[in-house]
Coordinates of C-alpha atoms in Angstrom, one line a residue:
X1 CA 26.0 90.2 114.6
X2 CA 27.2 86.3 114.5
X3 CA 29.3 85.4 116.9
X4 CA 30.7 83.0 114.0
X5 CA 32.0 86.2 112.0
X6 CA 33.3 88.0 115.2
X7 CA 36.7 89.2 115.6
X8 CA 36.4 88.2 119.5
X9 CA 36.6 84.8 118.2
X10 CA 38.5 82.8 120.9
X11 CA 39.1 80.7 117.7
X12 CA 40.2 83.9 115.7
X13 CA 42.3 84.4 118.6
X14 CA 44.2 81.3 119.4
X15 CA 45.2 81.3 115.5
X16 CA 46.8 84.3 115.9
X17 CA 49.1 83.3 119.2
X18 CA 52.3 83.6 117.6
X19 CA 53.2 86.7 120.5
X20 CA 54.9 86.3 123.9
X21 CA 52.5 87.7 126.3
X22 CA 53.4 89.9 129.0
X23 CA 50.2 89.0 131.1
X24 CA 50.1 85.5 129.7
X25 CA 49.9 83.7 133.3
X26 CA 47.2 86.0 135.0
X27 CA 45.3 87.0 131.8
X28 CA 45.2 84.2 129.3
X29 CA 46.5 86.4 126.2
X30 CA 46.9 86.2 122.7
X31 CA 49.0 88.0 120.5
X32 CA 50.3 91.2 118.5
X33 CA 52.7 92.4 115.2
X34 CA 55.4 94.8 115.1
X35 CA 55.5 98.7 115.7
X36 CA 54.8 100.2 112.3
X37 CA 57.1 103.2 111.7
X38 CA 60.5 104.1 109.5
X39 CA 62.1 101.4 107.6
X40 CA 65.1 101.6 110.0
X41 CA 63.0 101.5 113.4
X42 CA 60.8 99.0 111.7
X43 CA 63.2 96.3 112.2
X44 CA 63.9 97.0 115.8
X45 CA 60.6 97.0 116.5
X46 CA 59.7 93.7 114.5
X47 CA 61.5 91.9 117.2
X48 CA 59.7 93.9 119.9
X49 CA 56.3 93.0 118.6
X50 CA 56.6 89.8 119.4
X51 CA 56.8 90.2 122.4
X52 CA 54.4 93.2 122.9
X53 CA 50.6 92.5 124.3
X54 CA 47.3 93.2 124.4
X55 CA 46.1 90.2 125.9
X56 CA 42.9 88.0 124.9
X57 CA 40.3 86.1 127.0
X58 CA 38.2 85.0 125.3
X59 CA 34.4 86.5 122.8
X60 CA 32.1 89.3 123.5
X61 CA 31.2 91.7 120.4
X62 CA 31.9 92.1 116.9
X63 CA 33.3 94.7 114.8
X64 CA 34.3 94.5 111.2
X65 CA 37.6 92.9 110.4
X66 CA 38.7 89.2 111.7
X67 CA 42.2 88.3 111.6
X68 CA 42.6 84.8 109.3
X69 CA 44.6 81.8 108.9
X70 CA 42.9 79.5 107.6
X71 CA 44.3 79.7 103.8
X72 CA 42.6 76.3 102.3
X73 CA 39.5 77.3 103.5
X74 CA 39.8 80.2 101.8
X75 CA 41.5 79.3 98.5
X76 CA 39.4 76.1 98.1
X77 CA 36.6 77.8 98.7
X78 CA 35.4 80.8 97.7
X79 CA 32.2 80.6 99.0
X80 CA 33.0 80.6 102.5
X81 CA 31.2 82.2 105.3
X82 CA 32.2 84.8 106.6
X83 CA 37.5 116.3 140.7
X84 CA 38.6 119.2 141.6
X85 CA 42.2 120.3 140.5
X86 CA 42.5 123.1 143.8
X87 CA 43.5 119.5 146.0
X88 CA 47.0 118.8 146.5
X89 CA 46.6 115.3 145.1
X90 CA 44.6 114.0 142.9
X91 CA 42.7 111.4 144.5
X92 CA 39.5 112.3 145.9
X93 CA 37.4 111.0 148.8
X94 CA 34.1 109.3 148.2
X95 CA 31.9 112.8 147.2
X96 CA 34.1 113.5 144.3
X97 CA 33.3 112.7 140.3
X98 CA 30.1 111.9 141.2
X99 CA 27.8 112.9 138.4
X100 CA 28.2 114.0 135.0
X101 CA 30.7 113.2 132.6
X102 CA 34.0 112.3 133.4
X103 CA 36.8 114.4 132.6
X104 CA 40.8 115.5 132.1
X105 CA 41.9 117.8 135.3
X106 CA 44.9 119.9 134.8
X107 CA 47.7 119.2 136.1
X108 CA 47.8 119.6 139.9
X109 CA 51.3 120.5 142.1
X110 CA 51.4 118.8 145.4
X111 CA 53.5 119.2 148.3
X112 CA 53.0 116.1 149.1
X113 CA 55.3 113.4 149.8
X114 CA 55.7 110.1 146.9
X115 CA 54.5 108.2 150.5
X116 CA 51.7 110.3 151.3
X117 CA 50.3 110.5 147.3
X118 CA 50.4 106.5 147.4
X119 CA 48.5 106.3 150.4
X120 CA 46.2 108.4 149.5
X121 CA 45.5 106.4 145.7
X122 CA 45.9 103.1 146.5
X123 CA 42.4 102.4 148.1
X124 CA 41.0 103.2 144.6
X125 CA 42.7 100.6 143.1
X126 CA 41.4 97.3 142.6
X127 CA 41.9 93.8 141.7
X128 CA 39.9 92.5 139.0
X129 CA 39.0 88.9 138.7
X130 CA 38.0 87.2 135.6
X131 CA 35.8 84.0 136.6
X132 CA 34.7 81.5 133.7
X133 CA 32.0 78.5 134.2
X134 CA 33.8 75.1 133.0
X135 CA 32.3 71.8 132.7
X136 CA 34.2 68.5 134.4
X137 CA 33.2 65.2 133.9
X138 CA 33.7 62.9 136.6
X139 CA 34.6 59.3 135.9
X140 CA 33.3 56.6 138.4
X141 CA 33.6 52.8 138.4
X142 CA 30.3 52.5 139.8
X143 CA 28.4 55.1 138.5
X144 CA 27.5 56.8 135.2
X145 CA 30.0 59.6 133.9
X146 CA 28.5 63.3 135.4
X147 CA 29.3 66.5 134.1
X148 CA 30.0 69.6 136.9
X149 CA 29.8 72.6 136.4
X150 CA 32.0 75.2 138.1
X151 CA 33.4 79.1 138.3
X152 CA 37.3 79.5 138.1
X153 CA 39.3 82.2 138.7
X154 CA 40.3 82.5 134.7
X155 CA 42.8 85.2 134.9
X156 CA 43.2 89.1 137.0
X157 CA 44.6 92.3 136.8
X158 CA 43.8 95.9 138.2
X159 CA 41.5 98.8 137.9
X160 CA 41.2 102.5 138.9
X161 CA 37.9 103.3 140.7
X162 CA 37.2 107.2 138.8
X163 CA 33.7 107.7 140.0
X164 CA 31.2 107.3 142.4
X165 CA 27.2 108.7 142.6
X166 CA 24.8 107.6 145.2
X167 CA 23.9 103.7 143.6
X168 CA 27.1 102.4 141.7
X169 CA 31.0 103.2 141.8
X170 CA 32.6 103.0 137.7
X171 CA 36.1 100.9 137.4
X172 CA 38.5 101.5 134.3
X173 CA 40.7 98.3 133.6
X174 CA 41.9 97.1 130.4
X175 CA 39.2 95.0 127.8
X176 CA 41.6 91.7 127.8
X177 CA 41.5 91.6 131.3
X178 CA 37.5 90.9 131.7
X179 CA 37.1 89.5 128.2
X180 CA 35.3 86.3 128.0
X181 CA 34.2 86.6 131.7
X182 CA 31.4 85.0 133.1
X183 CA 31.5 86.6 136.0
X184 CA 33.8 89.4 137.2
X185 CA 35.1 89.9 140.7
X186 CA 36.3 92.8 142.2
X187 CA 39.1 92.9 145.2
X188 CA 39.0 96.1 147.4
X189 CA 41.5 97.6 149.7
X190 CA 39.2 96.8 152.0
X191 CA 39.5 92.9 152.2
X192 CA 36.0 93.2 150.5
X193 CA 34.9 91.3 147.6
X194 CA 32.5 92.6 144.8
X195 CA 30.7 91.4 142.2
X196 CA 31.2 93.8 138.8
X197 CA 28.8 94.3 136.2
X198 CA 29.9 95.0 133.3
X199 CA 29.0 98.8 131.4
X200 CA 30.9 98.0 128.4
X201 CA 34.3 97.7 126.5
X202 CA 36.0 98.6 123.3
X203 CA 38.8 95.8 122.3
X204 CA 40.5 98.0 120.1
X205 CA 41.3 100.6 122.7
X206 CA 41.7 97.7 124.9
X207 CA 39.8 99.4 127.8
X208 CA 36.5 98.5 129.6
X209 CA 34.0 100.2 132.5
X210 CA 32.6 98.1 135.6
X211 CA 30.3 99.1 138.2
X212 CA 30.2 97.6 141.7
X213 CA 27.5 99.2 144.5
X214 CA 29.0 102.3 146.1
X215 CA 28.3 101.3 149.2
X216 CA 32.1 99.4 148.9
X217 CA 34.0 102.9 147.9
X218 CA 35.4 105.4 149.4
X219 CA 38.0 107.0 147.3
X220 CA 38.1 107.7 143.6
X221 CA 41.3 109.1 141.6
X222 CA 40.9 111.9 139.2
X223 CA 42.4 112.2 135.1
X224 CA 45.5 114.1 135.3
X225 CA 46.4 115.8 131.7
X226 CA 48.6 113.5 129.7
X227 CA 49.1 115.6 127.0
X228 CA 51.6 118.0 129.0
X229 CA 53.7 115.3 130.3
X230 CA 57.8 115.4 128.7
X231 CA 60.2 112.8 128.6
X232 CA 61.9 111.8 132.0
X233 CA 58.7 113.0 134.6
X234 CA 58.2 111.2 137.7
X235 CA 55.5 108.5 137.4
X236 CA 54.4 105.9 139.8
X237 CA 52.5 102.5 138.8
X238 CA 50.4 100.5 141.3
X239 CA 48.5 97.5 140.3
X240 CA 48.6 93.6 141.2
X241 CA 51.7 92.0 139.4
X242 CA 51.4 88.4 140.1
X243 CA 47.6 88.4 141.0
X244 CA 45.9 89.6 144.1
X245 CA 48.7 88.4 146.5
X246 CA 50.9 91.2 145.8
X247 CA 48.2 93.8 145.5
X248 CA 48.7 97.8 145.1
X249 CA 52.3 96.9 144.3
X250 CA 54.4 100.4 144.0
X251 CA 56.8 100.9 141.5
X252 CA 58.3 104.2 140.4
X253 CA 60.0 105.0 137.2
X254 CA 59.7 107.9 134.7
X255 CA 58.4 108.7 131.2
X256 CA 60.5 107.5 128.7
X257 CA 58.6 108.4 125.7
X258 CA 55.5 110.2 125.1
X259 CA 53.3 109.5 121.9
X260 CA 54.4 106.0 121.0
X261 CA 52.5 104.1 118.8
X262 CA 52.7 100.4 119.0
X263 CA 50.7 98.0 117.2
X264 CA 49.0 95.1 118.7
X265 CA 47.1 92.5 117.5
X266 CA 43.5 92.0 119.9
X267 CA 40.6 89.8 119.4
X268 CA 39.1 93.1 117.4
X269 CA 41.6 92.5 115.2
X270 CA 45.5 94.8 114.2
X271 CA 45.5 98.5 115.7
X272 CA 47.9 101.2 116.5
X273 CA 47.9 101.8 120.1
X274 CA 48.9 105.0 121.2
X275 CA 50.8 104.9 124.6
X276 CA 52.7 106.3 126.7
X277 CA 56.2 104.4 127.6
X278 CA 57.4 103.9 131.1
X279 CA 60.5 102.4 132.5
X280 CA 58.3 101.8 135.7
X281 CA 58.3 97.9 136.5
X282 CA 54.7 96.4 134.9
X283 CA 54.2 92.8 135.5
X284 CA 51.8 90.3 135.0
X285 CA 48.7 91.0 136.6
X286 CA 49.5 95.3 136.2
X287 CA 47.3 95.5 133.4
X288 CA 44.2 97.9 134.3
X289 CA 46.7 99.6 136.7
X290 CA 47.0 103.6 137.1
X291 CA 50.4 105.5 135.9
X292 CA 50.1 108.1 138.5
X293 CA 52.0 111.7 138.0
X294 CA 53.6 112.8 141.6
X295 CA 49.7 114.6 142.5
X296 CA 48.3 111.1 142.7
X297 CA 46.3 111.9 139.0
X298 CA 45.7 109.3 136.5
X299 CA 48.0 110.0 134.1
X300 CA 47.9 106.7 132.0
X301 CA 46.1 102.8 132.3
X302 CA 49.3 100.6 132.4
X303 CA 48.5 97.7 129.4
X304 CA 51.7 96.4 127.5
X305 CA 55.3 95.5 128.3
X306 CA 58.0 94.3 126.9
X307 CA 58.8 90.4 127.6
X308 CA 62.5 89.7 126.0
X309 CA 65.6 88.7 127.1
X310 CA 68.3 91.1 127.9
X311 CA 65.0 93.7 127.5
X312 CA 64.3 95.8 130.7
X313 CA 62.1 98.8 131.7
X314 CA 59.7 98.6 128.6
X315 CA 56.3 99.8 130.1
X316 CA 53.6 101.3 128.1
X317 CA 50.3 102.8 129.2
X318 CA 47.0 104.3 127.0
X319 CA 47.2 108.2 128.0
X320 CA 44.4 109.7 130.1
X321 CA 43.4 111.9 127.7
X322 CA 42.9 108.9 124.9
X323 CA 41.0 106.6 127.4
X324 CA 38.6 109.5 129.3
X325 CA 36.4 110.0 125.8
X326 CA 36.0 106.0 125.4
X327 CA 35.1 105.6 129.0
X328 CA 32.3 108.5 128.5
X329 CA 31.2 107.1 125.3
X330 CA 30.9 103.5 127.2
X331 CA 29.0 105.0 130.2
X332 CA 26.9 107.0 127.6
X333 CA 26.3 104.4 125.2
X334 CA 27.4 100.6 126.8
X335 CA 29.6 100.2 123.9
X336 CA 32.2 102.2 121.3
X337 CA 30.3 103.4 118.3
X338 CA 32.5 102.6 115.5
X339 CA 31.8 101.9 111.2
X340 CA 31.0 98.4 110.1
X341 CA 32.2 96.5 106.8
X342 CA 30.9 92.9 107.7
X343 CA 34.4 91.5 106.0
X344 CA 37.1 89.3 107.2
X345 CA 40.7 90.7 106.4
X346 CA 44.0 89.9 106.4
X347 CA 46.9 91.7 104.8
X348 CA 49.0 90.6 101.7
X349 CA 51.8 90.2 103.4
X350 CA 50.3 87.8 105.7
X351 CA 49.3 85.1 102.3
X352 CA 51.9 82.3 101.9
X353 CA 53.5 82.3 98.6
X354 CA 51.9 79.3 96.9
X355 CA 48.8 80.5 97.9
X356 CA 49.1 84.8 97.1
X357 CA 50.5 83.6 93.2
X358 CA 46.9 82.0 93.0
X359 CA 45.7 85.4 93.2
X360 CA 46.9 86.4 89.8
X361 CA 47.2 90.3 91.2
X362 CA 49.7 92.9 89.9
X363 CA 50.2 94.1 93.9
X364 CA 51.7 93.0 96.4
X365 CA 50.5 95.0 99.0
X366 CA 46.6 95.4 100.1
X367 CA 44.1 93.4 102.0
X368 CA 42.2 90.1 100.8
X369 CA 38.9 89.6 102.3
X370 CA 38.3 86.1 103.6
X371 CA 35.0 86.2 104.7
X372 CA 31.8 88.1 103.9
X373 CA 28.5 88.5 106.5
X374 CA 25.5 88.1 105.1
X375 CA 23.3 91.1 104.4
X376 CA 26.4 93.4 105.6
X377 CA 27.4 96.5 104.3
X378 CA 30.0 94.7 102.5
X379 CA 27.8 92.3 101.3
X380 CA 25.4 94.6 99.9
X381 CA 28.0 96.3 98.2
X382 CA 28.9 93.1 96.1
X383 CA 32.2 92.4 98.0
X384 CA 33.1 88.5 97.9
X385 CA 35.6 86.4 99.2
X386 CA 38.9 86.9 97.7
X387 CA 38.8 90.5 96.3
X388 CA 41.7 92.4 97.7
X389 CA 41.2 95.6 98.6
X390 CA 43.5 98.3 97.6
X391 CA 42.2 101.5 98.5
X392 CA 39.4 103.7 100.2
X393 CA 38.6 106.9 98.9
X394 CA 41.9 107.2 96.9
X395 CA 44.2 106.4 99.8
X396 CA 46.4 103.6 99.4
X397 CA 45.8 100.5 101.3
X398 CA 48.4 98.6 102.7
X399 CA 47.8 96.6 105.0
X400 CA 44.7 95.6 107.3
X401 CA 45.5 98.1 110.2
X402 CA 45.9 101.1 107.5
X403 CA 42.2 100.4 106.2
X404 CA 40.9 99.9 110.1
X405 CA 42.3 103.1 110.9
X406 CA 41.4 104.8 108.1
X407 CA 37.8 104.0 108.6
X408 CA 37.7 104.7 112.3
X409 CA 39.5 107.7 112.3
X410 CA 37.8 109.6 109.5
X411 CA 34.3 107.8 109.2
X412 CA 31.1 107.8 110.4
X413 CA 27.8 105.8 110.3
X414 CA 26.0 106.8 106.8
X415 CA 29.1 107.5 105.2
X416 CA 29.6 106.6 101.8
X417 CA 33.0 105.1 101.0
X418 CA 34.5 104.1 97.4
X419 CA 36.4 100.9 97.5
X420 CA 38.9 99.8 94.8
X421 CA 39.8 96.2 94.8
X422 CA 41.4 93.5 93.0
X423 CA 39.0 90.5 91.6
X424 CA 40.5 87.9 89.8
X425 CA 43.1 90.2 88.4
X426 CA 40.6 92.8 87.4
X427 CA 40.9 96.0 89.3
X428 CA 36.6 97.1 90.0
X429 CA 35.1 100.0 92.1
X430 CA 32.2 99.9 94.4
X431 CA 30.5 102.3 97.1
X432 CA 30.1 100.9 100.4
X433 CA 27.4 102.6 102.6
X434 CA 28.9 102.4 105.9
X435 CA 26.7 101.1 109.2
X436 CA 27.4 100.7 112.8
X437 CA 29.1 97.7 114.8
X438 CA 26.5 98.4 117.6
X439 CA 23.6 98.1 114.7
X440 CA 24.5 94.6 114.4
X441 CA 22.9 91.7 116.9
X442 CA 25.1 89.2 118.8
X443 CA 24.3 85.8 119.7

């Protein structure tokens, strides 16, 4: 896969960075669009999205869609490239979740104190550091102008240590918290400071698996069930809001919500996020965090917020019982499995006027494709620039996120999918054999 056609672009991404960031100072972030839901929430949540993140860093893989801006490129030319549940909490000490796969526990009851769980949890949370090589060029009178090159502390956040065998302990923490990291740091409870290696991330899902040696661990935290949480449940967020400085910060709030969907625009392109909502404070530098239940399990992985004035107590997290398949896939596999076009999108809605009537298309919703990879699924399909896609096996396209979902919700690799699209005000058909993102190389 070329990095050139990768929706990690930190190009695609800075285009994009039309969104108030709730990690912007610690995280370098991008941006996201509204909540899709009624026509009467819709407009509430426009006004949210803005302000809504999943934060960017910088370019790692490629999938299948790249968000676009670049409309005289485009128009002018057509051509361009493309643990054990019996304990009464739900941390466990360093023997625990130490082989196999990882899973969801149920739901413990403790006796023990709000103190006591937080005592227990925090050791197995961590900071996470996010350290890019820079060139400087230093300027003498005397001398010849020398380029340096150095490491700096790019951005942080947090992470949950869930595991631990005899070599390596695994770290969740959110994907736009690592991404574009040359190196990645790892602050303990300890005082101690780790170098991470990397397993493997999904932008989409926003979430990513380190490894550090397990020699620096001695406390994991287990998945509670999020799926039997209710509205107004005790929860209790600890992360590092405002970098390591303020690290395994407590703040306790409750559920507000359960089953939110919220849509956020990552360097993987639009998705639907589905989270949790707290009112429990998240700040900068919380993303990778743990939303505990009141057993100390891992309820949720604190990610978004929302950053307006006069807007308080607007937490969300991905539930445990979303993030524990992804992490197994990563550990499995390195990476998140999922179907591959080889297009650039972007939605209709998203064309400027002067530029959509040039189209000459009886719709005015769909998605035009603004770049095609070479030797691609897509590509062998007969796809080009400038068609606009309008459905996928008889469903209805509307935008970019409803064809991403539709293909990674009800796909696989080897499917065959029938595409109906608009080409120069013609409406054609073609069959795209479907292949995987991890098939394709990156630079």
């Amino acid at each position: 896969m070329k990095q050139s056609h990768s929706e990690f672009s930190s190009e695609t991404a800075n285009e994009t960075q039309s969104a108030v960031i709730s990690e912007k100072q610690h995280e370098n972030k991008k941006s996201n669009n509204s909540k899709k839901i009624s026509d009467e929430k819709k407009k509430v949540w426009s006004s949210w999205a803005k302000t809504i993140s999943a934060g960017i860093i910088g370019s790692v893989l490629t999938l299948s869609v790249i968000p676009f801006t670049n409309y005289s490129d485009l128009f002018d030319s057509a051509t361009s490239s493309q643990s054990s549940a019996q304990s009464h909490s739900g941390t466990s000490r360093e023997e625990a979740n130490s082989s196999g796969s990882v899973k969801v526990e149920a739901t413990v009851v403790s006796n023990s104190t709000i103190a006591d769980m937080v005592e227990e949890a925090a050791p197995a949370i961590v900071g996470v550091v996010n350290v890019q090589n820079q060139t400087s060029n230093y300027y003498s009178p005397f001398e010849q102008p020398q380029a340096t090159d150095e490491s700096v502390e790019s951005g942080s956040g947090s992470g949950v240590i869930f595991k631990k065998d005899s070599d390596y302990a695994y770290i969740v923490t959110n994907y736009h918290v690592i991404e574009g990291a040359d190196e990645i740091e790892v602050s303990l409870d300890s005082g101690d400071r780790a170098k991470a290696q990397l397993v493997g991330g999904d932008a989409l899902s926003d979430l990513a698996v380190l490894k550090i040696e397990s020699s620096y661990v001695t406390s994991v935290l287990s998945f509670g069930d999020s799926s039997t949480l209710r509205a107004g449940e005790d929860v209790i967020a600890i992360g590092n809001p405002l970098g390591l400085d303020l690290s395994r910060t407590v703040t306790q709030g409750i559920v507000s919500a359960v089953d939110r969907t919220v849509s956020v625009t990552t360097s993987a392109g639009d998705w639907d996020l589905n989270v949790i909502q707290t009112d429990a404070a998240i700040n900068p530098g919380n993303s990778g965090g743990a939303l505990l239940n009141t057993a100390g399990q891992v309820v949720g992985i604190n990610s978004l917020k929302i950053s307006e004035d006069g807007v308080e107590g607007l937490g969300f997290a991905i539930p445990s019982n979303d993030l524990v398949p992804i992490i197994n896939e990563i550990l499995e596999k390195g990476s998140v499995q999922r179907v591959y076009l080889g297009v650039g999108l972007m939605s209709l809605s998203e064309v400027p006027i002067m530029y959509l009537e040039r189209l000459n298309i009886p719709v005015e919703e769909g998605v035009i494709i603004t770049s095609v990879e070479s030797g691609s699924a897509a590509d062998d399909a007969g796809l080009e620039v400038q068609d606009v896609i309008v459905k996928i096996d008889d469903q209805s396209v509307a935008d970019s996120t409803d064809l991403r979902k539709y293909l990674y919700s009800n796909l696989e690799v080897g499917d065959q999918v029938t595409i109906e699209f608009y080409r120069g005000g013609e409406l054609k058909t073609t069959t795209v054999t479907l292949e995987s993102n991890n098939a394709v190389t990156t630079n």
